[in-house]
mmCIF file of C-alpha atoms in Angstrom:
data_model
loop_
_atom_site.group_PDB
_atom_site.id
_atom_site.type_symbol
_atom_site.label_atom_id
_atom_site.label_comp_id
_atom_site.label_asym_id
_atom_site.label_seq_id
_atom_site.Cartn_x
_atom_site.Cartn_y
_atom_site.Cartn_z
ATOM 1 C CA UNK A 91 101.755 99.971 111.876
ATOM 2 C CA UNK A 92 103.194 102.358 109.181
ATOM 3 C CA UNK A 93 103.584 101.353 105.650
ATOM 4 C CA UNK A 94 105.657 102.625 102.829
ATOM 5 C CA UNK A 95 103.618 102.170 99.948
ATOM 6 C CA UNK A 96 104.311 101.339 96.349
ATOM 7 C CA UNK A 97 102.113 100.885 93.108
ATOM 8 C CA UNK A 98 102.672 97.457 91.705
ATOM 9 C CA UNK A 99 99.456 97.623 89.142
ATOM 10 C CA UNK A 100 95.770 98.050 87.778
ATOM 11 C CA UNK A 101 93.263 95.384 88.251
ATOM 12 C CA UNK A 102 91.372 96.656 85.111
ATOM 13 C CA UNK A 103 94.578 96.383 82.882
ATOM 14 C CA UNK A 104 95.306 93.162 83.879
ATOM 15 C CA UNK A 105 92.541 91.547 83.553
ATOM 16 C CA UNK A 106 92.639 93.182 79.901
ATOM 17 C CA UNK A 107 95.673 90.736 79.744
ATOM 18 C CA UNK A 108 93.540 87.946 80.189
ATOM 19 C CA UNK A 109 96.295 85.726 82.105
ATOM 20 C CA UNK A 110 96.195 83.917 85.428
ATOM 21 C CA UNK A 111 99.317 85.268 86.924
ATOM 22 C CA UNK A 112 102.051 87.509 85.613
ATOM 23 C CA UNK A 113 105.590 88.660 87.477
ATOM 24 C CA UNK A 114 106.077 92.180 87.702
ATOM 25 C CA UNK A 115 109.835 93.243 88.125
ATOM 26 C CA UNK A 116 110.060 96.712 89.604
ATOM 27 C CA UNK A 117 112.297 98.673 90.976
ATOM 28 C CA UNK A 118 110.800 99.486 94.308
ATOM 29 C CA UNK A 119 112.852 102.695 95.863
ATOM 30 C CA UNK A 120 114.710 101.552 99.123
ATOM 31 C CA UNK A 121 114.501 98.079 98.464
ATOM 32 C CA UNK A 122 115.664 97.686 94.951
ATOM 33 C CA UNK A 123 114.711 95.635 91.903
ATOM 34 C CA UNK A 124 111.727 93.314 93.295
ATOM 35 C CA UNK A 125 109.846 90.659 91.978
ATOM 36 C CA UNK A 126 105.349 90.681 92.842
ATOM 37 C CA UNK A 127 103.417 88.064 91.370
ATOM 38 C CA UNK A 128 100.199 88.826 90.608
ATOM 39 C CA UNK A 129 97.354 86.222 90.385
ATOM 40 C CA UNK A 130 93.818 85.704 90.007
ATOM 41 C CA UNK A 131 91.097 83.230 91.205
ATOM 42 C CA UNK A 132 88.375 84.009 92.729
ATOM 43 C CA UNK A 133 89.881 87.400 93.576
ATOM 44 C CA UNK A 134 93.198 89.170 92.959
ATOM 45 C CA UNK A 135 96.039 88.595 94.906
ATOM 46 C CA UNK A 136 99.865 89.210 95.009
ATOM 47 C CA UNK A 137 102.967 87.323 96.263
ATOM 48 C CA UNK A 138 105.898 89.343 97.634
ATOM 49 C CA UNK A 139 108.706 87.383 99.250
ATOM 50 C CA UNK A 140 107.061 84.331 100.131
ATOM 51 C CA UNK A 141 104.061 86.398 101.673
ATOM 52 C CA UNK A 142 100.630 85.755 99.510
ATOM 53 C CA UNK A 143 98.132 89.119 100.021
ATOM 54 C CA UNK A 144 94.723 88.624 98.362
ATOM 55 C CA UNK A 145 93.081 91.996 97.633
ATOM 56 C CA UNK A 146 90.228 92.320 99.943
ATOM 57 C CA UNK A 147 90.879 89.402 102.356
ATOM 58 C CA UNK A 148 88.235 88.916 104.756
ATOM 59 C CA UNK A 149 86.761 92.344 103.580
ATOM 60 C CA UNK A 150 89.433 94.326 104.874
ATOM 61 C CA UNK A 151 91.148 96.769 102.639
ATOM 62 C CA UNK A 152 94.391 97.246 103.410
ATOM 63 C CA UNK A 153 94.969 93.921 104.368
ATOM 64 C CA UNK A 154 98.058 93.251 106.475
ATOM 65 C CA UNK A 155 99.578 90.296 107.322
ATOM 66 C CA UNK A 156 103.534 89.613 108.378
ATOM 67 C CA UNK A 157 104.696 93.106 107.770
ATOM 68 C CA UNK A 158 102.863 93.408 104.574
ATOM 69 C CA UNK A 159 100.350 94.028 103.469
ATOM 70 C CA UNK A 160 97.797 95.197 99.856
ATOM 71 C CA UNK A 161 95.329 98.088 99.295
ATOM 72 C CA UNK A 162 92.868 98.737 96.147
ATOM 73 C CA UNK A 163 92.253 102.004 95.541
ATOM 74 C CA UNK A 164 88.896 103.678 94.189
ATOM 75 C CA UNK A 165 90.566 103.548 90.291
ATOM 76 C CA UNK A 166 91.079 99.652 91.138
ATOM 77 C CA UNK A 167 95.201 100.424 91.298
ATOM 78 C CA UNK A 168 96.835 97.742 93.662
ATOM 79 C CA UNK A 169 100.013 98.466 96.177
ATOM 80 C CA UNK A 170 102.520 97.045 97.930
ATOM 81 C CA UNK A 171 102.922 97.890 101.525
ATOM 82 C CA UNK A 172 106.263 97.002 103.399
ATOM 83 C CA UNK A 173 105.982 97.565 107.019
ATOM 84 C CA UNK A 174 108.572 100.580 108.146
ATOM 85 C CA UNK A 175 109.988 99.548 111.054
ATOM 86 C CA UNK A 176 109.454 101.685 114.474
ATOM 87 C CA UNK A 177 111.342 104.383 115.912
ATOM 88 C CA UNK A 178 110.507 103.914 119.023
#
């Protein structure tokens, strides 16, 4: 699977926030204005159009799930990956 990917946010800055969940509206180039919620338990996760990715899931980073999927990076910045669909 290929995925276009997109920067939604920073784990350290939100948690600066000190909030359960926030919405993110962002413009998300291709697809247009989108809505992510972001929320945290006992780890981060984010819901995209119905589709809930928790950061990390099952140790796996990106995790993918239903043509979507979440990645962490080393400076704890989280993105959104929409499947591309195949040439082929």
């Amino acid at each position: 699977m290929i995925f276009r990917w997109f920067k939604i946010f920073n784990i350290n800055e939100f948690n600066a926030l000190n909030l359960v969940s926030k919405t993110y509206v962002l413009n998300l180039e291709g697809y247009g204005q989108k809505s992510i919620l972001v929320t945290k338990g006992v780890t981060i996760g984010i819901t995209y159009e119905g589709v809930f990715l928790s950061a990390l899931m099952i140790g796996k980073n990106p995790f993918s799930i239903d043509g979507r999927a979440i990645y962490v990076d080393a400076d704890q910045n989280v993105y959104l990956g929409i499947e591309v669909p195949s040439e082929n």
